[in-house]
XYZ file of C-alpha atoms in Angstrom:
298
model
C -20.410 -28.452 62.504
C -18.808 -30.509 59.711
C -15.371 -29.044 60.523
C -15.910 -29.842 64.191
C -16.780 -33.451 63.348
C -13.711 -33.870 61.154
C -11.537 -32.588 63.988
C -13.184 -35.109 66.311
C -12.430 -37.922 63.836
C -8.744 -36.913 63.814
C -8.659 -36.773 67.639
C -10.343 -40.180 67.998
C -7.971 -41.636 65.417
C -4.966 -40.193 67.273
C -6.173 -41.748 70.533
C -6.444 -45.146 68.822
C -2.960 -44.742 67.322
C -1.466 -43.960 70.722
C -3.256 -46.903 72.360
C -1.858 -49.048 69.572
C 1.621 -48.388 70.991
C 0.780 -49.967 74.372
C 2.232 -53.290 73.241
C 5.573 -51.641 72.572
C 5.729 -50.281 76.126
C 4.634 -53.651 77.549
C 7.412 -55.326 75.556
C 10.009 -52.714 76.565
C 9.150 -52.453 80.267
C 8.727 -56.223 80.462
C 12.470 -56.450 79.777
C 12.968 -54.547 83.056
C 10.838 -57.093 84.923
C 7.670 -54.945 85.131
C 4.515 -57.003 84.566
C 1.541 -55.778 82.542
C -0.742 -55.239 85.575
C 1.910 -53.208 87.404
C 2.543 -51.198 84.251
C -1.178 -50.445 83.963
C -1.579 -49.274 87.562
C 1.747 -47.425 87.431
C 0.570 -45.555 84.329
C -2.607 -44.484 86.087
C -0.740 -43.230 89.157
C 1.935 -41.367 87.205
C -0.751 -39.839 84.957
C -2.795 -38.707 87.965
C 0.251 -37.039 89.549
C 1.260 -35.264 86.314
C -2.276 -34.101 85.550
C -2.803 -33.026 89.170
C 0.314 -30.845 89.059
C -0.793 -29.310 85.758
C -4.292 -28.582 87.052
C -2.861 -26.839 90.120
C -2.021 -23.961 87.755
C -5.732 -23.540 87.097
C -7.205 -24.811 90.339
C -10.825 -24.286 89.385
C -10.463 -27.323 87.104
C -9.959 -29.437 90.225
C -13.358 -28.373 91.575
C -16.152 -30.901 91.026
C -19.646 -31.401 92.309
C -19.762 -33.962 95.125
C -22.784 -35.636 93.562
C -20.614 -36.416 90.520
C -18.073 -38.277 92.656
C -19.737 -41.697 92.082
C -19.539 -41.112 88.310
C -15.832 -40.258 88.529
C -15.272 -43.395 90.625
C -17.193 -45.450 88.064
C -15.158 -43.977 85.193
C -11.912 -44.841 86.945
C -12.647 -48.160 88.666
C -15.545 -49.757 86.791
C -14.449 -48.542 83.343
C -10.696 -47.876 83.019
C -9.338 -50.256 85.652
C -11.859 -53.035 84.987
C -11.263 -52.790 81.247
C -7.476 -53.015 81.547
C -7.503 -55.856 84.092
C -10.126 -57.851 82.164
C -8.194 -57.400 78.945
C -5.014 -58.691 80.570
C -6.760 -61.759 82.013
C -8.414 -62.495 78.640
C -4.991 -62.454 77.000
C -3.596 -64.815 79.654
C -6.521 -67.247 79.351
C -6.775 -67.128 75.550
C -4.499 -65.078 73.325
C -3.883 -61.502 72.234
C -5.808 -62.122 69.014
C -8.965 -63.468 70.655
C -8.895 -60.771 73.343
C -8.557 -58.063 70.677
C -11.533 -59.376 68.698
C -13.746 -59.506 71.786
C -12.555 -56.080 72.963
C -13.465 -54.447 69.682
C -17.055 -55.610 69.808
C -17.268 -52.511 72.040
C -18.239 -50.073 69.215
C -21.456 -52.058 68.766
C -22.097 -51.868 72.522
C -21.410 -48.123 72.529
C -23.783 -47.605 69.603
C -26.627 -49.481 71.318
C -26.120 -47.902 74.748
C -25.747 -44.400 73.233
C -29.073 -44.834 71.444
C -30.712 -45.301 74.860
C -28.671 -42.897 77.030
C -27.949 -40.061 74.579
C -30.801 -40.797 72.133
C -28.338 -41.046 69.251
C -29.905 -42.129 65.955
C -29.167 -45.674 64.775
C -28.286 -45.204 61.108
C -27.279 -47.559 58.293
C -24.006 -45.619 58.040
C -23.111 -46.299 61.689
C -24.179 -49.939 61.452
C -22.050 -50.537 58.347
C -19.050 -48.867 60.021
C -19.408 -51.013 63.160
C -19.621 -54.234 61.113
C -16.551 -53.236 59.082
C -14.597 -52.274 62.232
C -15.346 -55.545 64.025
C -14.585 -57.595 60.887
C -11.345 -55.657 60.475
C -10.302 -56.362 64.064
C -11.060 -60.030 63.449
C -8.813 -60.131 60.389
C -6.014 -58.148 62.054
C -6.052 -60.368 65.136
C -5.665 -63.525 63.037
C -8.805 -65.211 64.355
C -10.153 -65.422 60.776
C -7.244 -67.616 59.697
C -8.007 -70.582 61.898
C -10.204 -72.250 64.514
C -9.517 -71.253 68.109
C -11.069 -72.755 71.221
C -10.557 -71.565 74.790
C -12.358 -71.966 78.120
C -15.610 -69.999 78.577
C -13.980 -67.811 81.236
C -11.592 -66.420 78.587
C -14.516 -65.169 76.515
C -16.290 -63.785 79.588
C -13.230 -61.730 80.548
C -12.907 -60.590 76.930
C -16.472 -59.350 76.823
C -15.908 -57.821 80.268
C -13.078 -55.793 78.742
C -15.367 -54.717 75.893
C -18.059 -53.681 78.393
C -15.559 -51.670 80.443
C -14.186 -49.968 77.334
C -17.672 -49.180 76.060
C -18.839 -47.957 79.477
C -16.063 -45.361 79.613
C -17.422 -43.715 76.460
C -20.853 -43.459 78.086
C -19.811 -42.381 81.603
C -17.197 -39.936 80.309
C -19.753 -38.589 77.844
C -22.037 -37.697 80.765
C -19.236 -36.118 82.827
C -17.923 -34.120 79.872
C -21.210 -32.259 79.676
C -20.381 -30.719 83.076
C -16.586 -30.828 83.416
C -13.410 -30.063 81.449
C -11.803 -33.095 79.691
C -8.655 -32.772 81.847
C -10.771 -32.766 85.022
C -12.540 -35.967 83.986
C -9.201 -37.609 83.198
C -7.535 -36.597 86.457
C -10.217 -38.026 88.728
C -10.697 -41.139 86.587
C -6.945 -41.854 86.701
C -6.842 -41.091 90.432
C -9.625 -43.560 91.255
C -8.207 -46.199 88.882
C -4.702 -45.877 90.330
C -5.869 -45.876 93.959
C -8.036 -48.968 93.447
C -5.266 -50.697 91.495
C -2.885 -50.293 94.437
C -4.979 -52.883 96.298
C -3.776 -55.765 94.112
C -0.756 -54.556 92.086
C 2.769 -55.211 93.373
C 4.099 -51.684 93.052
C 7.099 -52.607 95.184
C 8.464 -54.576 92.247
C 8.109 -51.488 90.052
C 10.025 -49.378 92.583
C 12.817 -51.992 92.680
C 12.990 -52.129 88.881
C 13.187 -48.319 88.612
C 15.833 -48.146 91.379
C 17.940 -50.759 89.579
C 17.396 -49.247 86.108
C 16.389 -45.523 86.119
C 15.648 -45.854 82.383
C 12.617 -47.961 83.353
C 11.214 -44.957 85.212
C 11.651 -42.731 82.177
C 9.889 -45.238 79.931
C 7.068 -45.550 82.495
C 6.565 -41.769 82.386
C 6.598 -41.888 78.566
C 3.973 -44.649 78.664
C 1.827 -42.524 80.989
C 1.983 -39.551 78.601
C 1.405 -41.487 75.374
C -0.977 -44.274 76.465
C -2.919 -42.353 79.136
C -2.703 -38.568 79.232
C -2.469 -37.624 75.538
C -4.553 -40.550 74.255
C -7.469 -40.171 76.687
C -7.363 -36.374 76.367
C -7.777 -36.730 72.594
C -10.562 -39.286 73.184
C -12.388 -37.018 75.640
C -12.098 -34.021 73.311
C -13.519 -36.164 70.505
C -16.422 -37.187 72.754
C -17.256 -33.506 73.300
C -17.594 -32.912 69.555
C -18.946 -36.183 68.162
C -21.325 -38.992 69.127
C -19.845 -41.681 71.390
C -20.731 -44.421 68.891
C -18.719 -42.735 66.132
C -15.745 -42.016 68.404
C -15.572 -45.677 69.493
C -15.503 -46.912 65.885
C -12.792 -44.452 64.802
C -10.651 -45.381 67.835
C -10.833 -49.025 66.713
C -7.893 -48.145 64.465
C -5.844 -49.283 67.498
C -5.352 -52.981 66.554
C -4.415 -52.010 62.998
C -1.789 -49.577 64.301
C -0.571 -52.155 66.821
C -0.133 -54.705 64.031
C 1.760 -52.270 61.798
C 4.043 -51.216 64.687
C 4.627 -54.883 65.496
C 5.738 -55.543 61.911
C 7.896 -52.409 61.570
C 9.479 -52.271 65.044
C 9.254 -55.751 66.544
C 9.665 -57.668 63.293
C 6.341 -59.497 63.628
C 4.639 -61.047 60.587
C 1.451 -59.719 58.951
C -0.325 -62.017 56.492
C -2.983 -61.257 53.905
C -5.721 -61.427 56.555
C -3.967 -58.665 58.481
C -3.804 -56.429 55.421
C -7.528 -56.992 54.760
C -8.256 -56.147 58.402
C -6.342 -52.865 58.251
C -8.241 -51.900 55.082
C -11.597 -52.788 56.733
C -10.857 -50.611 59.770
C -9.809 -47.622 57.685
C -12.866 -48.213 55.506
C -15.079 -47.930 58.614
C -13.437 -44.613 59.504
C -13.964 -43.295 55.967
C -17.647 -44.261 56.094
C -18.115 -42.380 59.370
C -16.373 -39.325 57.939
C -18.933 -39.026 55.141
C -21.763 -36.508 55.663
C -25.016 -37.998 56.964
C -28.004 -37.982 54.611
C -30.459 -35.297 55.577
C -33.119 -37.866 56.507
C -31.182 -38.701 59.659
C -31.866 -37.201 63.050
C -28.144 -36.582 63.621
C -27.107 -33.027 64.455
């Protein structure tokens, strides 16, 4: 069981690392004239097509119970799509730093909801890890270095993103008890992409790809890295470890994003950022320690 948990920690960490590269793809594809919302929906659609073709090889993975259809729709529309759209709006109304801090309050939400839905034990170890992770995200984002004030709607959208992100861990956790991780991903991406088509200007994406075929290649790369591989790692982690732990480990994302920004985009990281990175990795180390036998954890 301990080996299984360590593997889940690595998988959750990998998913966070891959999500941390989203900013690079936004920056790159933005140079081709593709907006963030179109990139998000495009990623979902491309991911659904690629996964669908792969699952055709083993068609039984495409078979689901009709009564689970509302859960798949919720995972795609209410969780993935809502999270990504809310996050984008929060960034527009406030800033990347504030949105990131509000988004990564989600591990605390996951821990509380998991205690009710999955009857996971609330332990001191988990609580300490959540506090460290949220504090780390605050330092990395830069919110600790100054006073920021934005309209209430910015904070509402930010917490909406956190709720959507947290909800995916719960809904996917339920579906993964009955379906293969790839099956859950395919239908979640399909619903998210289909719903996103209602408000995204995909025509602009088609024009950008027609004018610059390289944009299409980078869009496919973004789908593999930021959707297929990352969520597959996340789902596999959810099958082997509690949702609350997985959410905290995946919060390595803003730390990775900051490091990539410094190394690749030439952005600046101050002392607060370094402290934040250390806090996040400290939270992961805490969660990777064996639970004391007094706990109800398996």
